[in-house]
Amino acid sequence: MDCKESCPSVSIPSSDEHREKKKRFTVYKVLVSVGRSEWFVFRRYAEFDKLYNTLKKQFPTMALKIPAKRIFGDNFDPDFIKQRRAGLNEFIQNLVRHPELYNHPDVRAFLQMDSPKHQSDPSEDEDERSTEKLHSTSQNINLGPSGNPHAKPTDFDFLKVIGKGSFGKVLESACPPTQLSTVPLPLHASEFEASKRNLKVLLAKRKLDGKFYAVKVLQKKIVLNRREQKHIMAERNVLLKNVKHPFLVGLHYSFQTTEKLYFVLDFVNGGELFFHLQRERSFPEHRARFYAAEIASALGYLHSIKIVYRDLKPENILLDSVGHVVLTDFGLCKEGIAISDTTTTFCGTPEYLAPEVIRKQPYDNTVDWWCLGAVLYEMLYGLSIPIMPQYLGRSMVFRSSSFRPPFYCRDVAEMYDNILHKPLNLRPGVSLTAWSILEELLEKDRQNRLGAKEDFLEIQNHPFFESLSWTDLVQKKIPPPFNPNVAGPDDIRNFDAAFTEETVPYSVCVSTDYSIVNASVLEADDAFVGFSYAPPSEDLFL
């Protein structure tokens, strides 16, 4: 058997304090990777100790050790927990170095290596699966153990609607024969409206501690009807990869009821980049440069852990309370893509699709750099006419003609033709280095695009960013050029009134029979195995 496919890789990225029946204990999150499959196992120190004692007796010559039990002192001291986690991490790293250890039944059980739901690749695209697999939802999703059976909708007071939208691909339909008949078109309006009803993002206050969160709520029935469980689970999976980056949104935990899925996320209340661009039409170059750098830093980090984002646009870029970028919405991410790898799935938002995606050619992580170029173009050149009230709260797919990405056209087929063939029109008003980076990011040949050879390093070294210190940027030492001036953790002034004036649906906490949902389910059905997720340490995403 090929070791690359069978040898596990393990780590302990975080720990969390739990309370149960007045007892207090620490749980360690173990990340296990075998081939392209990954999952999480949650274990207490006593379970590590039991495994250690079993193996020590059977393998006395192995230099196995774990941190000793603590008789005196505070077992929950942060420094002690950190040292213990490091010691336990070293212990399990040692286990997987020796086949006789990681193939031991107790080790395999400890790491849940023989669980059926860990036998498929969670990052596969639908078009990469066999027809037989497509009919087996329970085996298509491999995202590790369930985690938070105690979470439930009634843990929260749901205060305001702050967003809505849709997961999933741009659906294919035929164009008129004269207009790029092989190119897919976006969602039909009725389909899009149905999908908008499915996904709600709500400002919620947790009753236990009064903290504010953004809770994304989805109806399982619509997700399954549109065959989009893969995208829902992909977002959760990406968020669970111990993503710890200052410009990426954090998942606190997720849970499910028999009818709905819930993501409990950071509440980022500086508003969407699109919201501010609507108001101001365009940004000064120094401000656009700052945002582009923070976005590029986030994308570079995702690429470094083999994730292609695939859906960068102003609606998915938030500002935090002081004005730093926070990238959100990972539903279209593709995992397992190294710099030399490609994929072929047609997905994204029409205005931002790279030429190779439209042509249905293999593409790589340079699609994200194309999208960065499109967003930077919008920030620099912005709106050509004032936004009318009816265009506020613009949907994820359909844009007003007054908001212009570089190759925008109201006729989607013509817009695709522009993306494929029309030269980039760079108007006056920006510096030569801004022109240069736009031309290099919006290069139609992906092999000649900025980032094609050395990925993020090429972006960092471009003269457009010469005045920035990337080290200071990622440490948030550079003051943002714009402060959203939020009044507090529940301030929603930077959210579109089209959302916030909408009534919070009563159905968020009730089932179809109108009974209050005051309990969650551990695993509601096979299609969403592994969705429920217990929270890691609360400081994981600070």
XYZ file of C-alpha atoms in Angstrom:
542
model
C 0.000 0.000 0.000
C 1.288 3.463 -0.887
C 2.416 5.170 2.328
C 1.262 8.561 1.049
C -2.272 7.197 0.867
C -2.242 5.188 4.120
C 0.115 6.934 6.551
C -1.763 9.332 8.818
C -0.635 12.853 9.576
C -1.748 14.220 12.945
C -1.634 17.428 14.943
C -3.415 19.093 17.872
C -4.244 22.627 16.691
C -6.314 23.698 19.696
C -8.043 22.776 22.941
C -11.272 23.802 24.611
C -12.601 23.889 28.154
C -15.869 21.997 28.715
C -18.292 21.730 31.612
C -20.638 18.834 32.146
C -22.702 18.177 35.261
C -20.627 20.710 37.226
C -17.406 18.972 36.157
C -14.751 20.950 34.311
C -12.329 19.415 31.810
C -10.184 20.185 28.783
C -10.783 18.614 25.370
C -8.019 18.525 22.750
C -8.875 18.769 19.045
C -6.842 16.269 17.014
C -6.630 16.860 13.262
C -6.089 13.603 11.333
C -5.155 13.488 7.621
C -4.853 10.362 5.488
C -4.262 11.015 1.811
C -6.773 13.733 0.881
C -9.205 12.874 3.685
C -9.211 14.906 6.899
C -11.247 14.797 10.075
C -11.209 15.893 13.703
C -11.200 13.785 16.855
C -11.880 15.300 20.284
C -10.036 13.659 23.203
C -9.490 14.324 26.909
C -6.126 13.901 28.636
C -7.352 10.708 30.349
C -7.888 9.104 26.930
C -4.335 9.955 25.877
C -3.078 8.543 29.170
C -5.009 5.289 28.701
C -3.610 4.841 25.187
C -0.093 5.618 26.397
C -0.250 2.994 29.172
C -1.571 0.358 26.759
C 1.185 0.973 24.232
C 3.943 1.274 26.853
C 3.220 -2.275 28.021
C 3.151 -3.730 24.510
C 6.088 -1.717 23.130
C 8.467 -1.256 26.071
C 11.437 -0.423 23.833
C 9.660 2.513 22.187
C 10.552 5.905 23.637
C 6.944 6.914 24.242
C 6.070 9.636 26.708
C 3.239 12.024 27.502
C 3.019 14.971 29.906
C 2.688 13.780 33.490
C -0.503 14.186 35.474
C -0.610 17.325 37.560
C -1.261 16.686 41.228
C -0.988 20.260 42.498
C -1.724 23.596 40.861
C -4.294 24.847 38.390
C -4.980 22.312 35.625
C -6.672 25.064 33.607
C -3.834 27.571 33.668
C -3.365 28.679 30.024
C 0.399 28.141 30.091
C -0.054 24.652 31.547
C -2.673 23.761 28.920
C -0.372 25.055 26.173
C 2.556 22.944 27.443
C 0.357 19.871 27.855
C -1.048 20.277 24.335
C 2.507 20.505 22.953
C 3.468 17.329 24.825
C 0.406 15.420 23.643
C 1.048 16.632 20.105
C 4.608 15.231 20.297
C 3.185 11.922 21.595
C 0.785 11.372 18.696
C 3.359 12.601 16.176
C 5.635 9.843 17.476
C 2.876 7.263 17.065
C 2.410 7.906 13.347
C 6.129 7.615 12.631
C 5.994 3.858 13.286
C 3.694 1.566 11.247
C 3.497 -0.969 14.085
C 2.072 1.803 16.285
C -0.331 3.585 13.955
C -1.688 0.224 12.762
C -2.345 -0.881 16.341
C -6.130 -1.346 16.845
C -6.211 1.002 19.850
C -4.399 3.759 17.930
C -6.684 3.355 14.910
C -9.712 3.548 17.198
C -8.279 6.576 19.009
C -7.819 8.400 15.678
C -11.099 7.005 14.228
C -9.176 5.785 11.185
C -11.628 2.999 10.361
C -14.802 5.094 10.541
C -16.748 4.686 7.247
C -17.416 8.408 6.983
C -13.666 9.031 6.700
C -13.214 6.901 3.583
C -14.118 9.468 0.904
C -12.517 12.704 -0.174
C -14.436 15.734 1.159
C -12.999 18.083 -1.446
C -14.173 16.194 -4.519
C -16.269 18.144 -6.965
C -19.509 16.627 -8.230
C -18.122 16.306 -11.736
C -15.222 14.249 -10.356
C -17.448 11.606 -8.785
C -18.791 8.478 -10.388
C -22.520 8.169 -11.047
C -22.697 5.500 -8.377
C -21.229 7.806 -5.747
C -23.595 10.621 -6.641
C -26.490 8.490 -5.412
C -24.894 7.905 -2.012
C -24.982 11.115 0.017
C -23.947 9.400 3.208
C -20.563 8.420 1.771
C -19.891 11.567 -0.257
C -19.205 13.720 2.791
C -16.234 13.164 5.045
C -15.840 15.920 7.590
C -14.989 14.231 10.831
C -16.994 13.711 14.003
C -20.086 15.493 15.148
C -19.267 17.924 17.846
C -21.821 20.046 19.619
C -24.999 18.097 20.444
C -25.936 20.656 23.115
C -26.201 23.699 20.831
C -29.707 24.700 19.773
C -31.478 27.664 18.167
C -33.036 28.789 21.445
C -29.534 29.453 22.804
C -29.785 32.740 20.907
C -31.894 35.827 20.605
C -32.058 36.501 16.857
C -32.088 40.293 16.497
C -31.744 41.348 12.866
C -31.368 40.026 9.338
C -27.956 41.205 8.138
C -27.627 39.271 4.886
C -28.988 36.596 2.617
C -27.922 34.776 -0.483
C -27.172 31.412 -2.041
C -24.531 28.738 -2.099
C -23.574 26.838 -5.148
C -22.660 26.870 -8.758
C -23.703 29.090 -11.605
C -26.357 26.834 -13.168
C -26.010 25.919 -16.791
C -28.568 26.757 -19.457
C -28.352 27.249 -23.170
C -27.574 30.629 -24.723
C -29.077 31.683 -28.042
C -27.150 29.964 -30.858
C -25.534 33.218 -31.887
C -24.234 33.992 -28.422
C -21.568 31.621 -27.102
C -23.876 28.637 -27.051
C -21.378 26.552 -25.079
C -21.096 29.075 -22.229
C -23.243 28.563 -19.094
C -25.573 31.292 -17.900
C -26.361 32.266 -14.290
C -29.308 31.262 -12.185
C -32.762 31.828 -13.557
C -34.465 34.596 -11.565
C -37.046 32.303 -9.961
C -34.334 29.844 -8.923
C -32.266 32.638 -7.479
C -35.151 34.060 -5.466
C -35.821 30.586 -4.060
C -32.198 30.227 -3.079
C -32.221 33.647 -1.372
C -35.058 32.458 0.828
C -32.909 29.537 1.888
C -29.886 31.355 3.292
C -30.303 33.957 6.013
C -27.514 35.597 7.973
C -28.751 36.893 11.308
C -27.283 39.002 14.072
C -27.734 36.903 17.198
C -26.999 37.390 20.875
C -26.076 34.276 22.828
C -28.135 34.156 25.994
C -25.410 32.473 28.037
C -22.838 35.261 27.845
C -24.404 38.125 25.886
C -21.892 37.825 23.033
C -22.911 38.746 19.498
C -22.498 36.408 16.534
C -23.470 36.195 12.894
C -25.531 33.025 12.484
C -25.986 31.651 8.997
C -29.173 29.558 8.749
C -30.025 27.225 5.870
C -32.979 24.952 5.164
C -31.860 21.407 4.520
C -34.720 20.652 2.157
C -33.707 23.379 -0.281
C -30.017 22.490 0.042
C -30.805 18.872 -0.848
C -33.194 19.789 -3.668
C -30.503 21.916 -5.265
C -27.851 19.279 -4.521
C -25.727 21.844 -2.713
C -24.835 19.912 0.428
C -21.299 19.655 -0.947
C -20.920 23.456 -0.907
C -22.344 23.762 2.601
C -20.013 21.103 3.900
C -17.071 22.554 1.977
C -17.484 25.865 3.798
C -17.617 24.127 7.148
C -14.624 21.991 6.278
C -12.498 24.985 5.279
C -13.450 26.841 8.446
C -12.424 23.805 10.511
C -8.905 23.635 9.078
C -7.591 25.631 12.012
C -7.765 28.670 9.780
C -6.057 31.309 11.875
C -5.476 34.385 9.790
C -6.301 37.993 10.656
C -8.228 38.585 7.432
C -10.423 35.458 7.394
C -13.728 35.078 9.252
C -13.823 32.619 12.158
C -16.271 29.785 12.818
C -17.133 29.400 16.510
C -19.282 26.301 16.052
C -21.962 24.745 13.881
C -24.996 22.626 14.661
C -28.097 21.258 13.014
C -31.709 20.471 13.698
C -33.798 18.050 11.673
C -34.690 20.861 9.249
C -31.942 23.483 9.377
C -28.190 24.020 9.455
C -26.560 26.737 11.585
C -23.106 28.314 11.280
C -22.133 30.446 14.306
C -19.573 32.936 12.962
C -17.725 36.071 13.987
C -20.008 39.088 13.751
C -18.030 41.513 11.598
C -19.889 44.810 11.620
C -17.893 47.255 9.535
C -20.037 46.368 6.527
C -19.432 44.768 3.146
C -16.825 46.355 0.921
C -19.613 46.539 -1.655
C -21.769 48.557 0.772
C -19.066 51.219 1.116
C -18.281 51.174 -2.591
C -21.965 51.787 -3.295
C -21.831 54.905 -1.143
C -18.511 56.292 -2.324
C -18.411 55.097 -5.975
C -14.641 54.513 -5.858
C -11.755 54.584 -3.392
C -8.541 56.632 -3.447
C -5.590 54.571 -4.615
C -3.971 54.314 -1.175
C -7.188 52.921 0.272
C -7.674 50.456 -2.599
C -4.039 49.356 -2.179
C -4.568 48.672 1.533
C -7.664 46.536 0.930
C -6.057 44.706 -1.999
C -3.025 43.863 0.156
C -5.109 42.435 3.002
C -7.228 40.456 0.525
C -4.087 39.144 -1.190
C -2.647 38.142 2.189
C -5.782 36.101 2.968
C -5.776 34.454 -0.466
C -2.072 33.694 -0.187
C -2.690 31.980 3.150
C -5.517 29.874 1.700
C -3.296 28.873 -1.211
C -0.549 27.892 1.242
C -2.930 25.340 2.792
C -4.013 24.135 -0.671
C -7.347 25.934 -0.868
C -8.571 27.910 -3.887
C -11.221 30.451 -2.896
C -12.993 30.822 -6.304
C -15.594 33.438 -5.351
C -13.852 36.714 -4.527
C -16.159 39.721 -4.965
C -17.019 42.852 -2.945
C -20.020 41.132 -1.314
C -17.739 38.515 0.254
C -15.276 41.072 1.625
C -16.230 42.574 4.982
C -14.640 45.310 7.058
C -14.231 44.806 10.778
C -15.076 47.409 13.410
C -11.882 49.414 12.763
C -11.638 48.925 8.997
C -9.542 45.793 8.373
C -10.613 43.323 5.669
C -12.308 40.045 6.629
C -12.908 37.499 3.878
C -16.036 35.385 4.315
C -18.210 32.774 2.564
C -16.177 29.664 1.731
C -18.958 27.705 0.006
C -17.193 27.525 -3.350
C -13.708 26.773 -2.036
C -11.799 23.877 -3.540
C -9.468 21.954 -1.250
C -6.372 19.952 -2.056
C -5.115 22.233 -4.841
C -1.361 22.774 -4.682
C 0.352 25.311 -6.949
C 0.821 22.753 -9.739
C -2.701 21.264 -9.449
C -5.807 22.116 -11.468
C -9.554 21.568 -11.283
C -12.378 22.010 -13.822
C -15.663 22.738 -12.019
C -17.609 25.653 -13.492
C -18.462 27.836 -10.506
C -18.263 31.402 -9.294
C -20.037 34.689 -9.981
C -20.371 35.620 -13.688
C -18.723 39.063 -13.529
C -15.604 37.616 -11.917
C -15.100 34.375 -13.843
C -11.628 33.997 -15.298
C -11.388 33.182 -19.025
C -10.205 29.626 -18.419
C -13.261 28.921 -16.214
C -15.627 30.177 -18.920
C -13.865 28.000 -21.486
C -14.245 25.031 -19.121
C -10.514 24.485 -19.243
C -8.493 23.190 -16.280
C -7.683 26.048 -13.925
C -5.584 26.607 -10.816
C -5.253 29.101 -7.975
C -4.545 31.936 -10.426
C -8.337 32.296 -10.778
C -8.169 34.024 -7.376
C -5.591 36.512 -8.679
C -7.849 37.272 -11.657
C -10.669 38.013 -9.200
C -8.356 40.221 -7.140
C -7.658 42.199 -10.300
C -11.382 42.583 -10.969
C -12.063 43.764 -7.395
C -9.114 46.182 -7.485
C -10.403 47.547 -10.793
C -13.796 48.206 -9.190
C -12.229 49.892 -6.176
C -10.116 52.204 -8.339
C -12.605 53.012 -11.114
C -15.822 52.343 -9.229
C -19.244 53.572 -10.224
C -19.885 55.546 -13.372
C -23.334 56.851 -12.302
C -25.046 57.216 -8.898
C -26.604 54.091 -7.420
C -30.400 54.225 -7.490
C -32.341 53.043 -4.426
C -33.743 50.025 -6.274
C -30.210 48.707 -6.726
C -29.323 48.702 -3.031
C -29.100 45.229 -1.568
C -27.896 43.845 -4.875
C -28.088 40.083 -5.242
C -25.144 37.730 -5.477
C -25.650 37.079 -9.187
C -27.516 39.941 -10.804
C -25.823 43.360 -10.791
C -27.049 46.774 -11.725
C -25.581 48.270 -14.878
C -24.203 51.149 -12.817
C -21.678 48.962 -11.044
C -18.967 47.909 -13.428
C -16.351 45.218 -13.023
C -13.818 45.438 -15.875
C -15.731 43.460 -18.539
C -19.271 43.978 -17.277
C -22.312 43.843 -19.560
C -25.967 43.327 -18.699
C -26.105 40.655 -21.386
C -24.285 37.756 -19.726
C -23.268 36.064 -22.980
C -21.773 39.329 -24.231
C -20.026 39.799 -20.881
C -18.444 36.360 -21.216
C -17.323 37.280 -24.706
C -15.775 40.467 -23.267
C -13.917 38.482 -20.625
C -12.587 36.122 -23.271
C -11.665 38.601 -25.997
C -12.044 42.284 -25.134
C -8.829 44.175 -24.224
C -8.687 45.706 -20.761
C -9.713 49.362 -20.835
C -7.624 51.294 -18.314
C -8.843 54.848 -17.924
C -6.725 57.743 -16.569
C -6.728 58.612 -12.892
C -4.489 55.930 -11.390
C -0.736 55.488 -11.113
C 1.430 53.574 -13.572
C 2.021 50.836 -10.985
C -1.759 50.465 -10.542
C -2.143 50.132 -14.316
C 0.633 47.578 -14.326
C -0.810 45.324 -11.636
C -4.287 45.457 -13.185
C -2.886 44.391 -16.544
C -0.888 41.567 -14.962
C -3.710 40.284 -12.748
C -6.287 40.497 -15.554
C -4.060 38.656 -18.030
C -6.320 36.314 -20.024
C -3.665 33.586 -20.291
C -3.414 32.103 -16.788
C 0.137 30.889 -17.414
C 1.276 34.491 -17.929
C -0.859 35.957 -15.138
C 0.738 37.548 -12.088
C 1.028 34.780 -9.495
C 1.288 31.932 -12.012
C 4.851 30.987 -11.057
C 5.370 31.920 -7.406
C 1.810 32.618 -6.322
C 1.468 35.187 -3.498
C 5.178 36.039 -3.551
C 4.740 37.631 -6.976
C 1.888 39.772 -5.651
C 3.959 40.882 -2.662
C 6.888 41.878 -4.859
C 4.894 43.961 -7.331
C 5.837 47.688 -7.302
C 2.200 48.604 -6.580
C 2.742 47.347 -3.012
C 6.276 48.706 -2.626
C 5.250 51.226 0.038
C 3.709 48.508 2.260
C 5.385 46.410 4.921
C 3.759 42.992 4.592
C 4.927 42.032 8.079
C 3.255 45.095 9.587
C 0.172 44.461 7.454
C -0.468 40.925 8.680
C 0.156 42.051 12.283
C -2.412 44.842 11.811
C 0.150 47.507 12.613
C -0.878 49.626 9.607
C -3.861 51.832 10.515
C -6.774 51.272 8.108
C -7.414 54.256 5.815
C -11.109 54.221 6.718
C -12.819 53.638 10.064
C -16.452 52.418 9.914
C -17.035 54.144 13.290
C -19.215 51.449 14.790
C -20.854 52.344 18.089
C -20.597 48.898 19.657
C -20.549 45.136 19.048
C -24.206 45.135 17.933
C -24.050 48.223 15.686
C -25.628 47.458 12.280
C -25.415 50.903 10.643
C -23.047 49.505 8.004
C -25.501 46.894 6.810
C -27.930 47.558 4.003
C -31.393 48.577 5.169
C -32.808 46.169 2.591
C -31.629 43.451 4.979
C -31.912 44.998 8.434
C -35.490 46.220 7.946
C -36.613 42.719 7.066
C -38.455 40.870 9.819
C -36.491 38.082 11.468
C -38.308 34.921 10.358
C -40.097 33.133 13.161
C -39.119 29.855 11.499
C -35.516 30.251 12.684
C -36.512 28.675 15.994
C -39.564 26.642 14.999
C -40.109 23.482 12.995
C -42.699 22.892 10.271
C -45.216 21.795 12.897
C -44.725 25.183 14.644
C -43.140 23.681 17.745
C -40.193 25.476 19.338
C -36.886 23.801 18.478
C -35.142 23.671 21.850
C -32.792 20.812 21.048
C -30.409 20.024 18.245
C -29.544 16.679 16.718
C -26.145 15.032 16.765
C -26.451 13.821 13.176
C -29.804 14.597 11.621
C -29.338 12.604 8.424
C -26.684 11.024 6.263
C -26.458 13.946 3.856
C -24.948 16.162 6.565
C -22.826 13.702 8.525
C -20.179 15.635 10.419
C -21.777 19.073 10.125
C -22.186 19.613 13.872
C -19.018 21.040 15.349
C -18.083 21.812 18.936
C -16.251 25.097 19.481
C -12.477 25.232 19.652
C -10.877 27.602 22.149
C -12.550 30.980 21.992
C -9.331 32.808 21.185
C -8.650 30.705 18.086
C -9.715 33.395 15.662
C -8.618 36.532 17.537
